[in-house]
mmCIF file of C-alpha atoms in Angstrom:
data_model
loop_
_atom_site.group_PDB
_atom_site.id
_atom_site.type_symbol
_atom_site.label_atom_id
_atom_site.label_comp_id
_atom_site.label_asym_id
_atom_site.label_seq_id
_atom_site.Cartn_x
_atom_site.Cartn_y
_atom_site.Cartn_z
ATOM 1 C CA UNK A 29 80.694 41.500 96.962
ATOM 2 C CA UNK A 30 78.628 42.663 94.017
ATOM 3 C CA UNK A 31 77.061 46.059 94.146
ATOM 4 C CA UNK A 32 76.961 49.658 93.015
ATOM 5 C CA UNK A 33 79.482 52.214 94.206
ATOM 6 C CA UNK A 34 78.858 55.926 94.015
ATOM 7 C CA UNK A 35 81.516 58.497 94.752
ATOM 8 C CA UNK A 36 82.014 60.862 96.342
ATOM 9 C CA UNK A 37 79.441 60.650 99.122
ATOM 10 C CA UNK A 38 79.465 64.436 99.530
ATOM 11 C CA UNK A 39 80.319 66.968 96.828
ATOM 12 C CA UNK A 40 80.421 70.724 96.861
ATOM 13 C CA UNK A 41 80.187 72.831 93.718
ATOM 14 C CA UNK A 42 80.802 76.482 93.152
ATOM 15 C CA UNK A 43 78.541 78.510 90.927
ATOM 16 C CA UNK A 44 79.421 78.015 87.244
ATOM 17 C CA UNK A 45 81.375 74.799 87.739
ATOM 18 C CA UNK A 46 80.769 71.442 86.143
ATOM 19 C CA UNK A 47 81.072 68.435 88.437
ATOM 20 C CA UNK A 48 81.036 64.711 87.688
ATOM 21 C CA UNK A 49 79.474 62.056 89.885
ATOM 22 C CA UNK A 50 80.845 58.553 89.596
ATOM 23 C CA UNK A 51 78.805 55.334 89.445
ATOM 24 C CA UNK A 52 80.376 51.892 89.058
ATOM 25 C CA UNK A 53 78.669 48.496 89.207
ATOM 26 C CA UNK A 54 80.007 44.942 89.194
ATOM 27 C CA UNK A 55 76.639 43.215 88.889
ATOM 28 C CA UNK A 56 77.012 42.701 85.127
ATOM 29 C CA UNK A 57 73.805 44.658 84.578
ATOM 30 C CA UNK A 58 73.120 46.101 81.159
ATOM 31 C CA UNK A 59 70.853 48.943 82.318
ATOM 32 C CA UNK A 60 71.909 51.869 84.502
ATOM 33 C CA UNK A 61 70.000 54.915 85.723
ATOM 34 C CA UNK A 62 70.469 58.259 87.427
ATOM 35 C CA UNK A 63 67.795 59.658 89.732
ATOM 36 C CA UNK A 64 67.555 62.937 91.560
ATOM 37 C CA UNK A 65 65.895 63.088 94.967
ATOM 38 C CA UNK A 66 64.505 66.265 96.472
ATOM 39 C CA UNK A 67 62.498 66.487 99.696
ATOM 40 C CA UNK A 68 58.822 65.761 99.107
ATOM 41 C CA UNK A 69 59.277 64.944 95.414
ATOM 42 C CA UNK A 70 60.397 61.352 95.455
ATOM 43 C CA UNK A 71 62.821 60.169 92.784
ATOM 44 C CA UNK A 72 62.948 61.722 89.345
ATOM 45 C CA UNK A 73 64.731 60.070 86.430
ATOM 46 C CA UNK A 74 67.539 62.112 84.859
ATOM 47 C CA UNK A 75 69.092 59.716 82.320
ATOM 48 C CA UNK A 76 69.159 55.998 81.684
ATOM 49 C CA UNK A 77 71.163 53.613 79.572
ATOM 50 C CA UNK A 78 70.129 50.143 78.476
ATOM 51 C CA UNK A 79 73.361 49.163 76.716
ATOM 52 C CA UNK A 80 76.898 50.430 76.293
ATOM 53 C CA UNK A 81 77.268 53.515 74.093
ATOM 54 C CA UNK A 82 73.568 54.292 74.283
ATOM 55 C CA UNK A 83 71.565 56.431 76.691
ATOM 56 C CA UNK A 84 68.221 58.195 76.819
ATOM 57 C CA UNK A 85 66.921 61.323 78.516
ATOM 58 C CA UNK A 86 64.650 60.882 81.461
ATOM 59 C CA UNK A 87 62.142 63.342 82.843
ATOM 60 C CA UNK A 88 64.582 66.053 83.994
ATOM 61 C CA UNK A 89 67.666 65.799 81.743
ATOM 62 C CA UNK A 90 68.236 69.537 81.204
ATOM 63 C CA UNK A 91 71.543 70.679 82.688
ATOM 64 C CA UNK A 92 72.940 67.142 82.941
ATOM 65 C CA UNK A 93 75.038 64.912 80.695
ATOM 66 C CA UNK A 94 76.123 61.269 80.828
ATOM 67 C CA UNK A 95 78.328 58.780 79.030
ATOM 68 C CA UNK A 96 78.315 54.993 78.860
ATOM 69 C CA UNK A 97 81.644 53.900 77.429
ATOM 70 C CA UNK A 98 81.881 50.815 79.619
ATOM 71 C CA UNK A 99 79.227 48.441 80.898
ATOM 72 C CA UNK A 100 80.347 48.962 84.498
ATOM 73 C CA UNK A 101 80.391 52.761 84.513
ATOM 74 C CA UNK A 102 77.770 55.490 84.048
ATOM 75 C CA UNK A 103 79.110 58.884 85.193
ATOM 76 C CA UNK A 104 76.818 61.885 85.512
ATOM 77 C CA UNK A 105 78.023 65.435 84.875
ATOM 78 C CA UNK A 106 76.099 68.270 86.440
ATOM 79 C CA UNK A 107 76.782 71.260 84.232
ATOM 80 C CA UNK A 108 76.627 74.960 84.992
ATOM 81 C CA UNK A 109 73.366 75.023 83.033
ATOM 82 C CA UNK A 110 71.646 73.196 85.877
ATOM 83 C CA UNK A 111 70.275 76.103 87.886
ATOM 84 C CA UNK A 112 69.319 74.220 91.027
ATOM 85 C CA UNK A 113 71.711 71.288 91.392
ATOM 86 C CA UNK A 114 71.619 70.894 95.169
ATOM 87 C CA UNK A 115 70.074 67.463 95.702
ATOM 88 C CA UNK A 116 70.724 63.838 96.545
ATOM 89 C CA UNK A 117 71.706 61.816 93.462
ATOM 90 C CA UNK A 118 71.125 58.079 93.206
ATOM 91 C CA UNK A 119 72.517 55.668 90.663
ATOM 92 C CA UNK A 120 70.870 52.316 89.977
ATOM 93 C CA UNK A 121 71.283 49.305 87.717
ATOM 94 C CA UNK A 122 69.128 46.405 86.577
ATOM 95 C CA UNK A 123 68.658 43.727 83.966
ATOM 96 C CA UNK A 124 66.394 45.156 81.267
ATOM 97 C CA UNK A 125 63.477 43.168 79.914
ATOM 98 C CA UNK A 126 62.985 41.078 83.064
ATOM 99 C CA UNK A 127 59.804 42.129 84.823
ATOM 100 C CA UNK A 128 60.690 40.412 88.081
ATOM 101 C CA UNK A 129 64.170 41.869 88.463
ATOM 102 C CA UNK A 130 64.483 44.827 90.739
ATOM 103 C CA UNK A 131 66.833 47.784 90.427
ATOM 104 C CA UNK A 132 69.837 47.944 92.746
ATOM 105 C CA UNK A 133 70.863 51.311 94.139
ATOM 106 C CA UNK A 134 74.097 52.912 95.232
ATOM 107 C CA UNK A 135 74.464 54.828 98.482
ATOM 108 C CA UNK A 136 74.013 58.187 96.810
ATOM 109 C CA UNK A 137 75.943 61.418 96.391
ATOM 110 C CA UNK A 138 74.801 64.587 98.104
ATOM 111 C CA UNK A 139 75.655 67.602 95.974
ATOM 112 C CA UNK A 140 75.618 71.095 97.467
ATOM 113 C CA UNK A 141 76.189 74.385 95.685
ATOM 114 C CA UNK A 142 78.298 76.791 97.729
ATOM 115 C CA UNK B 30 51.743 57.455 81.374
ATOM 116 C CA UNK B 31 52.620 55.405 84.404
ATOM 117 C CA UNK B 32 52.218 56.860 87.868
ATOM 118 C CA UNK B 33 52.343 55.835 91.528
ATOM 119 C CA UNK B 34 50.471 57.580 94.321
ATOM 120 C CA UNK B 35 51.400 57.106 97.973
ATOM 121 C CA UNK B 36 49.840 58.430 101.124
ATOM 122 C CA UNK B 37 51.582 61.521 102.439
ATOM 123 C CA UNK B 38 53.619 61.342 105.586
ATOM 124 C CA UNK B 39 54.974 61.477 108.039
ATOM 125 C CA UNK B 40 53.292 58.499 109.607
ATOM 126 C CA UNK B 41 54.003 58.435 113.339
ATOM 127 C CA UNK B 42 53.347 55.242 115.304
ATOM 128 C CA UNK B 43 54.184 53.813 118.657
ATOM 129 C CA UNK B 44 56.301 50.680 118.777
ATOM 130 C CA UNK B 45 54.270 47.481 118.232
ATOM 131 C CA UNK B 46 51.487 49.361 116.410
ATOM 132 C CA UNK B 47 50.020 48.139 113.101
ATOM 133 C CA UNK B 48 51.299 49.839 109.953
ATOM 134 C CA UNK B 49 49.569 50.488 106.646
ATOM 135 C CA UNK B 50 51.043 52.666 103.912
ATOM 136 C CA UNK B 51 48.722 53.016 100.948
ATOM 137 C CA UNK B 52 49.942 52.811 97.366
ATOM 138 C CA UNK B 53 47.914 52.933 94.151
ATOM 139 C CA UNK B 54 49.174 52.926 90.595
ATOM 140 C CA UNK B 55 48.252 53.719 87.022
ATOM 141 C CA UNK B 56 49.842 51.640 84.283
ATOM 142 C CA UNK B 57 49.113 49.713 81.111
ATOM 143 C CA UNK B 58 48.743 45.977 81.432
ATOM 144 C CA UNK B 59 50.367 44.136 84.327
ATOM 145 C CA UNK B 60 53.363 45.961 85.764
ATOM 146 C CA UNK B 61 55.640 44.595 88.455
ATOM 147 C CA UNK B 62 55.300 46.346 91.811
ATOM 148 C CA UNK B 63 57.948 47.060 94.424
ATOM 149 C CA UNK B 64 58.419 48.550 97.856
ATOM 150 C CA UNK B 65 61.797 50.113 98.603
ATOM 151 C CA UNK B 66 63.059 51.443 101.952
ATOM 152 C CA UNK B 67 65.519 54.290 102.476
ATOM 153 C CA UNK B 68 67.290 54.829 105.787
ATOM 154 C CA UNK B 69 68.708 58.307 106.531
ATOM 155 C CA UNK B 70 71.587 59.287 104.264
ATOM 156 C CA UNK B 71 71.525 56.021 102.338
ATOM 157 C CA UNK B 72 70.372 54.658 99.004
ATOM 158 C CA UNK B 73 67.253 52.594 98.421
ATOM 159 C CA UNK B 74 66.998 48.925 99.354
ATOM 160 C CA UNK B 75 64.409 46.553 97.964
ATOM 161 C CA UNK B 76 61.950 45.538 100.682
ATOM 162 C CA UNK B 77 59.580 43.307 98.695
ATOM 163 C CA UNK B 78 58.078 42.811 95.259
ATOM 164 C CA UNK B 79 55.195 41.209 93.355
ATOM 165 C CA UNK B 80 55.013 40.514 89.652
ATOM 166 C CA UNK B 81 51.415 39.445 88.980
ATOM 167 C CA UNK B 82 47.912 39.915 90.294
ATOM 168 C CA UNK B 83 47.182 38.415 93.728
ATOM 169 C CA UNK B 84 50.882 37.830 94.435
ATOM 170 C CA UNK B 85 51.914 38.672 97.994
ATOM 171 C CA UNK B 86 55.406 39.976 98.590
ATOM 172 C CA UNK B 87 56.838 39.665 102.086
ATOM 173 C CA UNK B 88 60.080 40.390 103.920
ATOM 174 C CA UNK B 89 61.123 41.250 107.497
ATOM 175 C CA UNK B 90 57.498 41.156 108.672
ATOM 176 C CA UNK B 91 56.290 43.508 105.937
ATOM 177 C CA UNK B 92 53.691 42.361 103.412
ATOM 178 C CA UNK B 93 51.971 43.768 100.343
ATOM 179 C CA UNK B 94 49.445 42.151 97.993
ATOM 180 C CA UNK B 95 49.146 43.012 94.296
ATOM 181 C CA UNK B 96 45.480 43.952 93.785
ATOM 182 C CA UNK B 97 44.689 44.372 90.107
ATOM 183 C CA UNK B 98 41.014 45.189 90.697
ATOM 184 C CA UNK B 99 41.853 48.186 92.886
ATOM 185 C CA UNK B 100 45.289 48.911 91.291
ATOM 186 C CA UNK B 101 46.812 48.908 94.751
ATOM 187 C CA UNK B 102 49.870 47.545 96.558
ATOM 188 C CA UNK B 103 49.481 48.629 100.176
ATOM 189 C CA UNK B 104 52.350 47.962 102.586
ATOM 190 C CA UNK B 105 51.499 46.434 105.981
ATOM 191 C CA UNK B 106 53.308 45.285 109.099
ATOM 192 C CA UNK B 107 51.676 43.859 112.169
ATOM 193 C CA UNK B 108 54.046 45.280 114.779
ATOM 194 C CA UNK B 109 56.499 48.043 113.936
ATOM 195 C CA UNK B 110 59.804 48.655 115.677
ATOM 196 C CA UNK B 111 61.849 51.805 116.168
ATOM 197 C CA UNK B 112 64.344 50.373 113.675
ATOM 198 C CA UNK B 113 61.641 50.493 110.958
ATOM 199 C CA UNK B 114 61.797 54.298 110.951
ATOM 200 C CA UNK B 115 62.675 55.211 107.377
ATOM 201 C CA UNK B 116 61.189 56.468 104.121
ATOM 202 C CA UNK B 117 59.220 53.904 102.113
ATOM 203 C CA UNK B 118 58.808 54.140 98.338
ATOM 204 C CA UNK B 119 56.293 52.305 96.200
ATOM 205 C CA UNK B 120 57.388 51.743 92.588
ATOM 206 C CA UNK B 121 56.248 50.039 89.408
ATOM 207 C CA UNK B 122 58.050 48.558 86.438
ATOM 208 C CA UNK B 123 56.140 48.175 83.160
ATOM 209 C CA UNK B 124 55.538 44.801 81.597
ATOM 210 C CA UNK B 125 58.049 44.177 78.774
ATOM 211 C CA UNK B 126 55.174 42.976 76.596
ATOM 212 C CA UNK B 127 53.795 46.505 76.709
ATOM 213 C CA UNK B 128 57.000 48.475 76.386
ATOM 214 C CA UNK B 129 59.572 46.202 74.836
ATOM 215 C CA UNK B 130 62.265 46.705 77.434
ATOM 216 C CA UNK B 131 60.555 47.554 80.735
ATOM 217 C CA UNK B 132 63.657 49.086 82.219
ATOM 218 C CA UNK B 133 62.378 52.181 83.913
ATOM 219 C CA UNK B 134 60.970 52.288 87.420
ATOM 220 C CA UNK B 135 58.353 54.874 88.315
ATOM 221 C CA UNK B 136 58.375 55.895 91.982
ATOM 222 C CA UNK B 137 55.874 57.389 94.347
ATOM 223 C CA UNK B 138 56.886 60.422 96.405
ATOM 224 C CA UNK B 139 57.777 58.331 99.454
ATOM 225 C CA UNK B 140 56.209 58.075 102.918
ATOM 226 C CA UNK B 141 58.254 58.806 106.000
ATOM 227 C CA UNK B 142 57.584 56.468 108.937
ATOM 228 C CA UNK B 143 58.543 57.496 112.460
ATOM 229 C CA UNK B 144 58.238 54.892 115.202
ATOM 230 C CA UNK B 145 58.527 55.995 118.817
ATOM 231 C CA UNK B 146 58.929 54.058 122.058
#
């Protein structure tokens, strides 16, 4: 079945550590996105990529980094510079340029700083 | 810039009650509009969508009509069930004519629905 897979489902990070969240899709979508979800704040865009080897900052990119070396994969690294990383992270993909095509989401990764 | 405003929750209803969740937007031109649903601990699933003025999206008993004159896309259901308890997000996607690529979705803050027996 086609879809988006995020791993791990739960992740714990110590202070000062970098951690990487995985996102893989087999939908053949060109565009991929990372969102952060905090209670009462909806979804905020961290980074997005419309084609391989290209990505753009979203609204809250500070303290995060991404890569897009393959069409299927868009990993997110939460660096030690991110001062408040505890949140629920959602990855999505879509076909860019098509106004009637929705974004498909993964099941999310819950990151907790310990 | 683009923005989406949803009514604050939680919305608490008894089973079989009528549901309305208000959503208004600000955007250039004619964006596409979406409602997504999120069940506890899960990602977002598309509930319904509309891509032009006066379109009505519908799915699983939920409906929403794209109203250009009031820039609204209110979600309705005639008779809610306990299984509808979730968080509902309204979102818009810009028209590619206006932005060139139209990739990014802008979300509202979400409205939590609680349905009780």
